[in-house]
Amino acid sequence: MGSWELAARWADALDGVVAPTLNRTQIEEMLAALGSGLINAARGGEDGDSARRAARMLVAANYRDPAAVSRSVRVICTDLVDIATDGPDDPALPQIRDRAIGLAADFAAGFTAALRAAALAEQEATLAAVLAAAREADQRRALSEARFEAVFDGASVGIGTVDMTGQVVNCNATLAHMIGQTPETMPGRTVADILGPQNLNDAFDQLQRMVAGESESFRTETEHLHTDGRVTAIDLSMSAVRDADGGIQFLIGVAVDVTERKQLADRLWHEANHDALTGLPNRPHLFTRLGSARAPIGICYLDLDGFKEINDLWGHMIGDRVLRVVADRMVAAVRGADAMAARIGGDEFLVLVENCSGEKQLAQLADELMAALTEPLEVDGHMLAVGVSIGTAFFEQLPCSVDELVHAADTAMYRNKNHARRDPAR
C-alpha cells in the first residue's frame, strides 16, 4: 500500500463527478504523485503545500464540481489515514488523524482559491475580448460588429451596455436572466428603473460616478434581490469605451453569476473551520476567535476521563459516537451564555466565554458542563459514561499570546484533575 493504492481509491471516489481532461491512467498517475506528498505530510513531513497543490491540480484537470471537494475530503480523512498508518494499533494514529484533518482543511481552502482564480481568468479574458472587439468598430466596422455580436450573444457571462444618460442600450440573454428580466424589456430603460430601489447599492453608486465621468472603470461583487425573494451574487466589471477623440461613447459591463461559488466557498469555509466529526469549531477557528475576543473573557478547558477505555473496549466507531453526544451536550450547556464550544484535540474541548462577569460565572458554567457530560449515555444499546476534568481561567484583558490563555486553563485543569469525576465505561 502507498501512493498508488491511495491514487486508486481517490480515482474511484472521483469517478463520475465530471468529465476530466485526462484518462483513467493519467488520473491515477497524477493522484499518485499528489498522494505521495499527502502521505509524507500526514506522517509529519514538512511539505506544507501538498494539500493546496492537490486542490490546484484537480481544478486544472477540470474537477470543478462541489462533489469533488466532499469526496476528496473523505479520502484524505479516511483512506489517507489508513495508508499512512501501520494499522489500528499504530501509536502515531492520533497524530496522523489530526494532520489529515488539517490537510483536508487546506485542500478545501485551496480548492476554493483555485476555483476563484479560474473563474476570474475566464471573466478577464471575456472582458478583454469584448473590449478589443468594441475598439475595432471604427476601423473595421463590418467585421468587428459581427465579432462583437457573436461574443455578445453567445457569451456564457452577462454583457450589457449603458449610455451616458444611464439608460440601457442593449444586453444579452445571460445578463437579463441573471437579474430576472428579458433582453427585450431592458433597452431604453434606466438602470435604476430596472434594478428597483431594493438594489440601488454601492455598485449602482459606482455606475453613477462613471456616467458622470468621475471614474474610468470599477469591479465589485454585489447581490441582486429578485421579486420572488431569491438573491443572486454577481461579480460585475464596468469599463468606459472611448472614441478616437477620447470621449466616452458608452459603458460596457460584464457580469458573472457567482452564487454557487459563494455557496461553495461558504461551505468550504465551514468545513475548514469546524471539526468534521462533531461539527464544533476546530482549533484554528477557535484560536482566530480568541485573538479578537471581547474582554473580559473566561476559558473552560475540558478533558474526558475514561474515553480511551471506551475506544479500547468498544472500538473507535462507538468512541466517535460518544464524542458527538458530548459535543451536542456541550452546545446545549453553553447555549444560554455568550460562549463558544470547540474541539481542540482527540478528547479535549475548550469553551470560550466572552464578556465574562468573573470566576463565579465560570464556576457555574463548569458545574453545568460537568453535570451534562457525566450523565450516562446510550450508544448502540451500550450504557456508557465518561468522566470529565475541567479547568477554568478568567482574564480581565486579553493576554498578548493565545497560547497563554490555553496554557492557563490547561494548568488549572490538571491541578483539578484529582478532584474530577471519573465514571468508568460500562
XYZ file of N, CA and C in Angstrom, residues 70-329:
780
model
N -16.060 17.282 -1.445
C -16.517 16.431 -0.350
C -15.945 15.020 -0.468
N -15.862 14.489 -1.711
C -15.318 13.139 -1.875
C -13.824 13.104 -1.583
N -13.103 14.139 -2.003
C -11.664 14.190 -1.721
C -11.390 14.354 -0.238
N -12.220 15.162 0.449
C -12.045 15.339 1.896
C -12.228 14.006 2.617
N -13.212 13.211 2.178
C -13.401 11.890 2.797
C -12.201 10.992 2.545
N -11.644 11.039 1.330
C -10.461 10.227 1.029
C -9.300 10.632 1.942
N -9.093 11.934 2.116
C -7.984 12.409 2.947
C -8.186 12.013 4.403
N -9.420 12.113 4.904
C -9.689 11.846 6.324
C -9.790 10.350 6.643
N -9.989 9.498 5.623
C -10.136 8.056 5.892
C -9.050 7.240 5.196
N -9.065 7.238 3.861
C -8.104 6.397 3.135
C -6.666 6.818 3.382
N -6.413 8.134 3.402
C -5.049 8.604 3.660
C -4.575 8.153 5.041
N -5.457 8.272 6.053
C -5.092 7.825 7.408
C -4.804 6.335 7.410
N -5.638 5.546 6.712
C -5.467 4.098 6.652
C -4.120 3.720 6.048
N -3.730 4.417 4.970
C -2.486 4.086 4.269
C -1.263 4.627 5.001
N -1.405 5.776 5.654
C -0.256 6.412 6.312
C 0.104 5.755 7.634
N -0.782 4.906 8.187
C -0.519 4.260 9.470
C -0.162 2.794 9.275
N 0.333 2.207 10.328
C 0.676 0.775 10.329
C -0.405 -0.034 11.012
N -1.651 0.321 10.766
C -2.755 -0.420 11.354
C -3.374 0.321 12.523
N -4.501 -0.207 13.055
C -5.237 0.487 14.131
C -4.465 0.600 15.436
N -3.406 -0.203 15.598
C -2.621 -0.143 16.849
C -1.408 0.762 16.729
N -1.244 1.414 15.587
C -0.101 2.311 15.384
C -0.173 3.446 16.417
N 0.839 3.629 17.274
C 0.783 4.700 18.287
C 0.727 6.098 17.666
N 1.115 6.214 16.398
C 1.072 7.530 15.733
C -0.289 7.839 15.124
N -1.263 6.924 15.288
C -2.575 7.101 14.650
C -3.249 8.420 15.028
N -3.313 8.823 16.325
C -3.997 10.101 16.645
C -3.345 11.291 15.956
N -1.992 11.317 15.939
C -1.320 12.444 15.298
C -1.573 12.453 13.789
N -1.569 11.269 13.171
C -1.819 11.195 11.730
C -3.238 11.638 11.416
N -4.202 11.255 12.276
C -5.578 11.703 12.077
C -5.674 13.225 12.138
N -5.038 13.813 13.152
C -5.083 15.278 13.287
C -4.457 15.954 12.083
N -3.322 15.417 11.607
C -2.684 16.021 10.427
C -3.583 15.868 9.196
N -4.264 14.718 9.084
C -5.155 14.506 7.944
C -6.300 15.510 7.952
N -6.838 15.815 9.142
C -7.904 16.818 9.235
C -7.382 18.175 8.776
N -6.164 18.524 9.201
C -5.561 19.774 8.749
C -5.338 19.792 7.245
N -4.904 18.641 6.687
C -4.714 18.563 5.233
C -6.040 18.719 4.500
N -7.109 18.124 5.061
C -8.432 18.263 4.443
C -8.876 19.719 4.433
N -8.620 20.431 5.549
C -8.976 21.850 5.613
C -8.173 22.659 4.586
N -6.867 22.377 4.484
C -6.044 23.075 3.491
C -6.517 22.763 2.075
N -6.918 21.498 1.833
C -7.408 21.122 0.498
C -8.661 21.915 0.163
N -9.608 22.017 1.129
C -10.851 22.749 0.876
C -10.564 24.215 0.573
N -9.668 24.829 1.366
C -9.328 26.227 1.134
C -8.630 26.405 -0.216
N -7.732 25.493 -0.560
C -7.037 25.578 -1.838
C -7.967 25.388 -3.019
N -8.975 24.516 -2.852
C -9.938 24.288 -3.932
C -10.730 25.561 -4.210
N -11.166 26.237 -3.123
C -11.901 27.495 -3.288
C -11.055 28.529 -4.020
N -9.796 28.674 -3.607
C -8.915 29.663 -4.233
C -8.677 29.338 -5.704
N -8.490 28.047 -6.024
C -8.240 27.662 -7.408
C -9.475 27.895 -8.280
N -10.667 27.599 -7.722
C -11.899 27.856 -8.472
C -12.057 29.344 -8.767
N -11.802 30.168 -7.752
C -11.939 31.613 -7.939
C -10.954 32.118 -8.995
N -9.718 31.638 -8.935
C -8.712 32.076 -9.902
C -9.127 31.688 -11.323
N -9.675 30.465 -11.482
C -10.102 30.026 -12.808
C -11.262 30.874 -13.317
N -12.233 31.175 -12.420
C -13.391 31.974 -12.825
C -12.976 33.396 -13.203
N -12.072 33.969 -12.416
C -11.632 35.332 -12.701
C -10.846 35.403 -14.010
N -10.053 34.381 -14.271
C -9.287 34.361 -15.523
C -10.235 34.305 -16.721
N -11.289 33.489 -16.609
C -12.271 33.404 -17.704
C -12.991 34.732 -17.875
N -13.337 35.381 -16.745
C -14.046 36.655 -16.829
C -13.168 37.732 -17.462
N -11.897 37.787 -17.038
C -10.990 38.793 -17.594
C -10.766 38.567 -19.086
N -10.664 37.296 -19.487
C -10.458 37.007 -20.906
C -11.674 37.431 -21.723
N -12.862 37.186 -21.170
C -14.085 37.577 -21.877
C -14.171 39.085 -22.011
N -13.903 39.798 -20.911
C -13.961 41.256 -20.940
C -12.948 41.826 -21.923
N -11.747 41.245 -21.939
C -10.715 41.718 -22.858
C -11.144 41.514 -24.307
N -11.775 40.360 -24.579
C -12.231 40.083 -25.943
C -13.325 41.050 -26.360
N -14.249 41.341 -25.451
C -15.341 42.260 -25.754
C -14.806 43.657 -26.026
N -13.902 44.128 -25.163
C -13.355 45.471 -25.342
C -12.536 45.579 -26.623
N -11.767 44.517 -26.914
C -10.959 44.547 -28.133
C -11.858 44.610 -29.360
N -12.945 43.837 -29.344
C -13.868 43.858 -30.476
C -14.538 45.218 -30.614
N -14.892 45.836 -29.452
C -15.560 47.138 -29.493
C -14.641 48.226 -30.033
N -13.352 48.197 -29.696
C -12.408 49.234 -30.132
C -12.152 49.173 -31.642
N -12.355 48.018 -32.228
C -12.106 47.884 -33.663
C -13.283 48.391 -34.511
N -14.367 48.810 -33.835
C -15.601 49.116 -34.575
C -15.406 50.209 -35.617
N -14.646 51.270 -35.275
C -14.469 52.376 -36.208
C -13.610 51.980 -37.398
N -12.591 51.168 -37.191
C -11.633 50.844 -38.237
C -12.141 49.731 -39.151
N -12.730 48.721 -38.555
C -13.194 47.599 -39.375
C -14.599 47.246 -38.915
N -15.495 48.190 -39.138
C -16.818 48.121 -38.519
C -17.580 46.847 -38.876
N -17.645 46.516 -40.115
C -18.480 45.375 -40.505
C -18.020 44.086 -39.828
N -16.686 43.838 -39.900
C -16.169 42.605 -39.327
C -16.231 42.620 -37.812
N -15.836 43.767 -37.221
C -15.790 43.834 -35.759
C -17.179 43.768 -35.145
N -18.178 44.356 -35.834
C -19.532 44.290 -35.304
C -20.039 42.852 -35.325
N -19.681 42.110 -36.359
C -20.084 40.702 -36.407
C -19.431 39.926 -35.261
N -18.130 40.219 -35.057
C -17.442 39.553 -33.947
C -18.072 39.940 -32.607
N -18.338 41.234 -32.448
C -18.907 41.723 -31.210
C -20.260 41.060 -30.928
N -21.086 40.989 -31.962
C -22.399 40.377 -31.775
C -22.280 38.904 -31.424
N -21.307 38.216 -32.032
C -21.125 36.800 -31.738
C -20.707 36.603 -30.285
N -19.738 37.419 -29.859
C -19.304 37.335 -28.465
C -20.429 37.750 -27.537
N -21.110 38.828 -27.908
C -22.166 39.406 -27.084
C -23.314 38.414 -26.874
N -23.807 37.852 -27.969
C -24.982 36.990 -27.868
C -24.653 35.600 -27.332
N -23.473 35.097 -27.655
C -23.165 33.719 -27.275
C -22.387 33.561 -25.995
N -22.055 34.647 -25.325
C -21.217 34.558 -24.124
C -21.970 33.876 -22.985
N -21.231 33.093 -22.205
C -21.828 32.454 -21.032
C -21.878 33.403 -19.841
N -21.283 34.591 -19.999
C -21.355 35.618 -18.956
C -22.296 36.717 -19.440
N -22.833 37.486 -18.508
C -23.741 38.561 -18.870
C -22.993 39.773 -19.383
N -23.489 40.378 -20.479
C -22.874 41.563 -21.061
C -23.973 42.575 -21.359
N -23.730 43.835 -21.024
C -24.684 44.889 -21.321
C -23.973 46.208 -21.537
N -24.636 47.123 -22.260
C -24.073 48.450 -22.497
C -25.047 49.507 -21.998
N -24.480 50.613 -21.482
C -25.255 51.707 -20.909
C -24.747 53.005 -21.512
N -25.689 53.902 -21.939
C -25.242 55.177 -22.483
C -24.950 56.166 -21.354
N -24.538 57.371 -21.715
C -24.088 58.323 -20.711
C -25.237 59.028 -19.981
N -26.470 58.629 -20.288
C -27.614 59.120 -19.500
C -28.064 58.087 -18.484
N -27.413 56.928 -18.476
C -27.783 55.874 -17.539
C -28.819 54.918 -18.072
N -29.137 55.017 -19.384
C -30.116 54.109 -19.982
C -29.412 52.911 -20.608
N -30.062 51.754 -20.514
C -29.526 50.533 -21.109
C -29.685 50.608 -22.627
N -28.571 50.360 -23.346
C -28.610 50.327 -24.809
C -29.004 48.925 -25.276
N -28.308 47.931 -24.796
C -28.667 46.546 -25.086
C -28.027 45.620 -24.057
N -28.455 44.374 -24.062
C -27.889 43.374 -23.150
C -28.124 42.001 -23.760
N -27.325 41.035 -23.343
C -27.555 39.680 -23.846
C -28.499 38.923 -22.913
N -28.915 37.748 -23.366
C -29.898 36.977 -22.605
C -29.352 36.537 -21.250
N -28.051 36.281 -21.165
C -27.460 35.828 -19.898
C -27.610 36.889 -18.818
N -27.308 38.143 -19.155
C -27.422 39.226 -18.179
C -28.890 39.442 -17.789
N -29.773 39.437 -18.780
C -31.186 39.656 -18.484
C -31.718 38.591 -17.536
N -31.392 37.333 -17.813
C -31.846 36.242 -16.947
C -31.263 36.378 -15.542
N -30.026 36.855 -15.471
C -29.342 36.971 -14.181
C -30.077 37.906 -13.234
N -30.719 38.944 -13.776
C -31.408 39.910 -12.909
C -32.929 39.825 -13.054
N -33.401 38.701 -13.628
C -34.834 38.474 -13.675
C -35.572 39.283 -14.718
N -34.901 39.630 -15.849
C -35.522 40.407 -16.917
C -35.422 39.620 -18.228
N -35.820 40.258 -19.325
C -35.638 39.689 -20.664
C -34.877 40.703 -21.508
N -34.156 40.256 -22.548
C -33.391 41.198 -23.387
C -34.273 42.235 -24.068
N -35.560 41.912 -24.272
C -36.455 42.835 -24.983
C -36.969 43.958 -24.079
N -37.068 43.707 -22.762
C -37.682 44.705 -21.875
C -36.675 45.677 -21.273
N -35.378 45.451 -21.451
C -34.383 46.287 -20.783
C -33.932 47.520 -21.573
N -33.686 47.426 -22.891
C -33.195 48.612 -23.629
C -34.146 49.794 -23.518
N -33.572 50.992 -23.355
C -34.356 52.214 -23.252
C -34.769 52.571 -21.844
N -34.610 51.655 -20.907
C -34.956 51.931 -19.509
C -33.691 52.286 -18.726
N -33.866 53.059 -17.680
C -32.701 53.406 -16.853
C -32.326 52.220 -15.980
N -31.072 52.185 -15.592
C -30.587 51.127 -14.716
C -31.341 51.148 -13.386
N -31.603 52.350 -12.879
C -32.316 52.470 -11.607
C -33.716 51.868 -11.700
N -34.390 52.087 -12.828
C -35.746 51.551 -13.011
C -35.719 50.031 -13.088
N -34.720 49.480 -13.769
C -34.629 48.021 -13.930
C -34.306 47.346 -12.598
N -33.373 47.897 -11.860
C -32.957 47.277 -10.614
C -33.999 47.422 -9.516
N -34.661 48.560 -9.471
C -35.596 48.812 -8.379
C -34.863 49.358 -7.171
N -35.588 50.023 -6.264
C -34.932 50.677 -5.115
C -34.216 49.708 -4.191
N -34.665 48.445 -4.139
C -34.031 47.493 -3.223
C -32.622 47.116 -3.654
N -32.251 47.398 -4.915
C -30.927 47.018 -5.402
C -30.051 48.221 -5.753
N -30.436 49.402 -5.303
C -29.610 50.596 -5.553
C -28.523 50.666 -4.488
N -27.511 49.830 -4.651
C -26.456 49.689 -3.662
C -25.163 50.342 -4.134
N -24.059 49.904 -3.586
C -22.763 50.522 -3.916
C -22.408 50.356 -5.384
N -22.796 49.224 -5.989
C -22.499 49.032 -7.414
C -23.204 50.090 -8.257
N -24.455 50.431 -7.901
C -25.172 51.469 -8.637
C -24.511 52.832 -8.434
N -24.045 53.099 -7.213
C -23.354 54.373 -6.952
C -22.096 54.498 -7.807
N -21.348 53.399 -7.948
C -20.142 53.438 -8.768
C -20.491 53.634 -10.249
N -21.597 53.031 -10.700
C -22.044 53.250 -12.065
C -22.400 54.720 -12.291
N -23.052 55.342 -11.304
C -23.406 56.757 -11.407
C -22.161 57.630 -11.549
N -21.108 57.265 -10.827
C -19.859 58.034 -10.943
C -19.243 57.880 -12.328
N -19.382 56.687 -12.925
C -18.874 56.502 -14.285
C -19.686 57.326 -15.282
N -21.024 57.324 -15.123
C -21.888 58.111 -16.014
C -21.536 59.596 -15.926
N -21.168 60.036 -14.716
C -20.802 61.441 -14.520
C -19.371 61.735 -14.975
N -18.655 60.718 -15.441
C -17.289 60.909 -15.907
C -16.268 60.993 -14.789
N -16.647 60.576 -13.578
C -15.743 60.692 -12.435
C -14.818 59.489 -12.281
N -15.101 58.408 -12.977
C -14.223 57.234 -12.903
C -14.223 56.528 -14.243
N -13.193 55.730 -14.475
C -12.997 55.057 -15.762
C -13.542 53.640 -15.751
N -13.480 52.974 -14.615
C -13.922 51.584 -14.523
C -14.075 51.200 -13.060
N -14.709 50.099 -12.835
C -14.771 49.539 -11.477
C -15.085 48.054 -11.573
N -14.794 47.382 -10.505
C -15.140 45.963 -10.373
C -15.580 45.720 -8.948
N -16.686 45.004 -8.786
C -17.206 44.767 -7.448
C -18.046 43.505 -7.448
N -18.296 42.991 -6.272
C -19.215 41.867 -6.101
C -20.445 42.391 -5.396
N -21.608 42.161 -5.971
C -22.847 42.713 -5.441
C -23.909 41.633 -5.397
N -24.987 41.920 -4.689
C -26.100 40.979 -4.602
C -27.332 41.601 -5.238
N -28.100 40.765 -5.958
C -29.326 41.241 -6.599
C -30.505 40.496 -5.998
N -31.446 41.251 -5.427
C -32.644 40.679 -4.824
C -33.751 40.605 -5.861
N -34.235 39.396 -6.137
C -35.312 39.205 -7.099
C -36.670 39.429 -6.414
N -37.694 39.608 -7.236
C -39.026 39.863 -6.683
C -39.568 38.662 -5.919
N -39.084 37.456 -6.226
C -39.553 36.261 -5.506
C -38.731 35.968 -4.260
N -37.809 36.866 -3.913
C -37.015 36.699 -2.701
C -35.670 36.037 -2.907
N -35.424 35.480 -4.093
C -34.118 34.883 -4.357
C -33.036 35.962 -4.404
N -31.825 35.584 -4.027
C -30.695 36.512 -4.064
C -29.619 35.916 -4.965
N -29.190 36.688 -5.956
C -28.123 36.266 -6.859
C -26.870 37.078 -6.563
N -25.763 36.391 -6.360
C -24.472 37.068 -6.161
C -23.819 37.281 -7.526
N -23.427 38.513 -7.822
C -22.918 38.875 -9.147
C -21.553 39.542 -9.024
N -20.592 39.035 -9.794
C -19.279 39.688 -9.926
C -19.367 40.579 -11.161
N -19.313 41.907 -10.959
C -19.579 42.881 -12.023
C -18.338 43.704 -12.327
N -18.022 43.811 -13.628
C -16.942 44.690 -14.098
C -17.536 45.680 -15.087
N -17.240 46.970 -14.919
C -17.713 48.015 -15.837
C -16.513 48.789 -16.362
N -16.534 49.109 -17.671
C -15.457 49.893 -18.284
C -16.053 50.884 -19.268
N -15.358 51.996 -19.460
C -15.785 53.008 -20.426
C -15.148 52.727 -21.781
N -15.950 52.834 -22.840
C -15.444 52.675 -24.211
C -15.387 54.065 -24.844
N -14.192 54.488 -25.284
C -13.987 55.843 -25.799
C -13.848 55.836 -27.320
N -14.158 56.977 -27.924
C -13.982 57.117 -29.357
C -12.556 57.583 -29.655
N -12.281 57.858 -30.943
C -10.922 58.231 -31.350
C -10.464 59.537 -30.718
N -11.414 60.419 -30.353
C -11.058 61.699 -29.732
C -10.969 61.612 -28.215
N -11.181 60.431 -27.654
C -11.073 60.265 -26.208
C -12.370 60.439 -25.460
N -13.442 60.760 -26.160
C -14.729 60.906 -25.489
C -15.369 59.556 -25.210
N -16.101 59.472 -24.106
C -16.749 58.221 -23.759
C -17.984 58.021 -24.631
N -18.011 56.904 -25.371
C -19.164 56.576 -26.200
C -20.267 55.895 -25.394
N -19.859 54.903 -24.624
C -20.813 54.171 -23.794
C -20.038 53.383 -22.735
N -20.774 52.791 -21.823
C -20.188 51.952 -20.784
C -20.565 50.506 -21.057
N -19.629 49.618 -20.850
C -19.898 48.195 -21.058
C -19.628 47.437 -19.771
N -20.534 46.529 -19.457
C -20.393 45.757 -18.235
C -20.393 44.268 -18.520
N -19.605 43.531 -17.752
C -19.567 42.068 -17.825
C -19.888 41.539 -16.437
N -20.873 40.643 -16.363
C -21.333 40.127 -15.071
C -21.261 38.605 -15.055
N -20.838 38.061 -13.929
C -20.757 36.612 -13.743
C -21.581 36.247 -12.518
N -22.469 35.282 -12.687
C -23.255 34.780 -11.555
C -22.355 33.887 -10.703
N -22.008 34.360 -9.510
C -21.101 33.608 -8.630
C -21.844 33.069 -7.412
N -23.166 32.904 -7.529
C -23.959 32.431 -6.394
C -23.487 31.059 -5.927
N -23.358 30.115 -6.869
C -22.931 28.765 -6.486
C -21.522 28.780 -5.924
N -20.655 29.606 -6.513
C -19.281 29.677 -5.999
C -19.252 30.197 -4.579
N -20.085 31.223 -4.289
C -20.130 31.757 -2.929
C -20.693 30.712 -1.957
N -21.717 29.992 -2.393
C -22.271 28.954 -1.536
C -21.238 27.873 -1.258
N -20.495 27.502 -2.315
C -19.431 26.516 -2.137
C -18.345 27.051 -1.220
N -17.977 28.322 -1.420
C -16.942 28.921 -0.568
C -17.388 28.948 0.890
N -18.674 29.278 1.109
C -19.185 29.294 2.483
C -19.133 27.903 3.093
N -19.503 26.883 2.277
C -19.477 25.527 2.806
C -18.049 25.059 3.071
N -17.145 25.398 2.155
C -15.747 25.011 2.350
C -15.152 25.719 3.567
N -15.546 26.999 3.745
C -15.056 27.708 4.936
C -15.539 27.002 6.194
N -16.805 26.596 6.189
C -17.349 25.906 7.366
C -16.596 24.598 7.604
N -16.349 23.830 6.522
C -15.644 22.561 6.676
C -14.211 22.779 7.154
N -13.573 23.861 6.682
C -12.193 24.135 7.076
C -12.090 24.636 8.507
N -13.179 25.184 9.052
C -13.128 25.791 10.382
C -13.932 25.039 11.425
N -14.431 23.859 11.070
C -15.206 23.075 12.017
C -14.729 21.624 12.000
N -14.815 20.999 13.141
C -14.407 19.613 13.295
C -15.340 18.713 12.493
N -14.757 17.832 11.665
C -15.571 17.005 10.783
C -16.435 16.008 11.548
N -15.975 15.550 12.699
C -16.727 14.548 13.454
C -17.866 15.151 14.253
N -17.579 16.208 15.020
C -18.574 16.749 15.952
C -19.311 17.970 15.422
N -18.768 18.635 14.393
C -19.377 19.861 13.905
C -19.023 21.090 14.724
N -18.265 20.932 15.807
C -17.861 22.074 16.627
C -16.760 22.867 15.915
N -16.608 24.152 16.247
C -15.444 24.890 15.751
C -14.155 24.138 16.085
N -13.183 24.162 15.158
C -11.941 23.447 15.396
C -10.880 24.372 15.992
N -9.679 23.834 16.187
C -8.605 24.594 16.834
C -8.248 25.883 16.093
N -8.015 25.850 14.747
C -7.686 27.111 14.066
C -8.785 28.166 14.203
N -10.045 27.745 14.084
C -11.161 28.693 14.215
C -11.194 29.285 15.617
N -11.021 28.424 16.614
C -11.041 28.893 17.999
C -9.920 29.895 18.251
N -8.705 29.577 17.796
C -7.580 30.474 18.052
C -7.771 31.816 17.359
N -8.378 31.797 16.163
C -8.684 33.062 15.491
C -9.677 33.877 16.305
N -10.702 33.205 16.829
C -11.715 33.884 17.634
C -11.102 34.411 18.939
N -10.212 33.636 19.550
C -9.570 34.070 20.791
C -8.787 35.361 20.587
N -8.169 35.473 19.410
C -7.341 36.644 19.156
C -8.113 37.946 19.108
N -9.427 37.889 18.895
C -10.238 39.106 18.819
C -11.443 39.053 19.753
N -11.355 38.212 20.777
C -12.496 38.043 21.692
C -12.756 39.332 22.480
N -14.017 39.501 22.900
C -14.428 40.686 23.654
C -14.159 40.457 25.142
N -13.180 41.184 25.689
C -12.809 41.050 27.098
C -13.864 41.735 27.992
N -13.927 41.292 29.272
C -13.184 40.180 29.872
C -13.674 38.833 29.354
N -12.765 37.841 29.382
C -13.125 36.530 28.860
C -12.843 35.455 29.898
N -13.557 34.341 29.761
C -13.333 33.170 30.586
C -13.076 31.966 29.707
N -12.261 31.045 30.182
C -11.911 29.833 29.455
C -12.230 28.620 30.323
N -12.916 27.649 29.755
C -13.100 26.346 30.385
C -12.387 25.313 29.510
N -11.415 24.624 30.090
C -10.658 23.604 29.363
C -11.131 22.248 29.863
N -11.594 21.385 28.935
C -12.184 20.111 29.315
C -11.404 18.958 28.719
N -11.211 17.926 29.538
C -10.542 16.705 29.099
C -11.387 15.530 29.577
N -11.746 14.633 28.641
C -12.581 13.496 29.014
C -11.744 12.432 29.716
N -12.277 11.862 30.791
C -11.626 10.772 31.520
C -12.361 9.474 31.214
N -11.621 8.431 30.919
C -12.247 7.151 30.609
C -12.574 6.971 29.147
N -12.271 7.967 28.318
C -12.618 7.842 26.911
C -11.725 6.812 26.217
N -10.463 6.721 26.590
C -9.567 5.729 25.985
C -10.081 4.322 26.246
N -10.605 4.110 27.451
C -11.138 2.793 27.775
C -12.329 2.442 26.888
N -13.164 3.446 26.572
C -14.302 3.197 25.675
C -13.796 2.787 24.294
N -12.794 3.497 23.786
C -12.232 3.143 22.482
C -11.635 1.742 22.506
N -10.887 1.444 23.567
C -10.239 0.127 23.650
C -11.254 -0.992 23.775
N -12.336 -0.747 24.544
C -13.304 -1.809 24.827
C -14.326 -1.978 23.707
N -14.819 -0.842 23.157
C -15.933 -0.912 22.206
C -15.528 -0.544 20.773
N -14.360 0.044 20.597
C -13.921 0.397 19.253
C -14.115 1.871 18.945
N -13.435 2.315 17.885
C -13.428 3.746 17.556
C -14.771 4.236 17.025
N -15.562 3.368 16.399
C -16.864 3.821 15.906
C -17.760 4.231 17.074
N -17.778 3.420 18.135
C -18.545 3.781 19.322
C -17.945 5.029 19.964
N -16.595 5.100 19.983
C -15.942 6.274 20.552
C -16.309 7.541 19.809
N -16.376 7.458 18.483
C -16.758 8.639 17.700
C -18.176 9.078 18.029
N -19.077 8.121 18.213
C -20.457 8.479 18.549
C -20.539 9.111 19.934
N -19.715 8.636 20.838
C -19.675 9.245 22.168
C -19.225 10.701 22.061
N -18.211 10.963 21.236
C -17.734 12.333 21.073
C -18.817 13.232 20.492
N -19.625 12.705 19.570
C -20.704 13.514 19.013
C -21.755 13.843 20.068
N -22.058 12.865 20.932
C -23.021 13.128 22.006
C -22.458 14.164 22.973
N -21.170 14.036 23.303
C -20.522 15.002 24.191
C -20.596 16.405 23.587
N -20.327 16.506 22.285
C -20.377 17.813 21.626
C -21.782 18.404 21.685
N -22.796 17.581 21.412
C -24.188 18.076 21.464
C -24.528 18.562 22.868
N -24.088 17.840 23.872
C -24.385 18.246 25.247
C -23.663 19.537 25.622
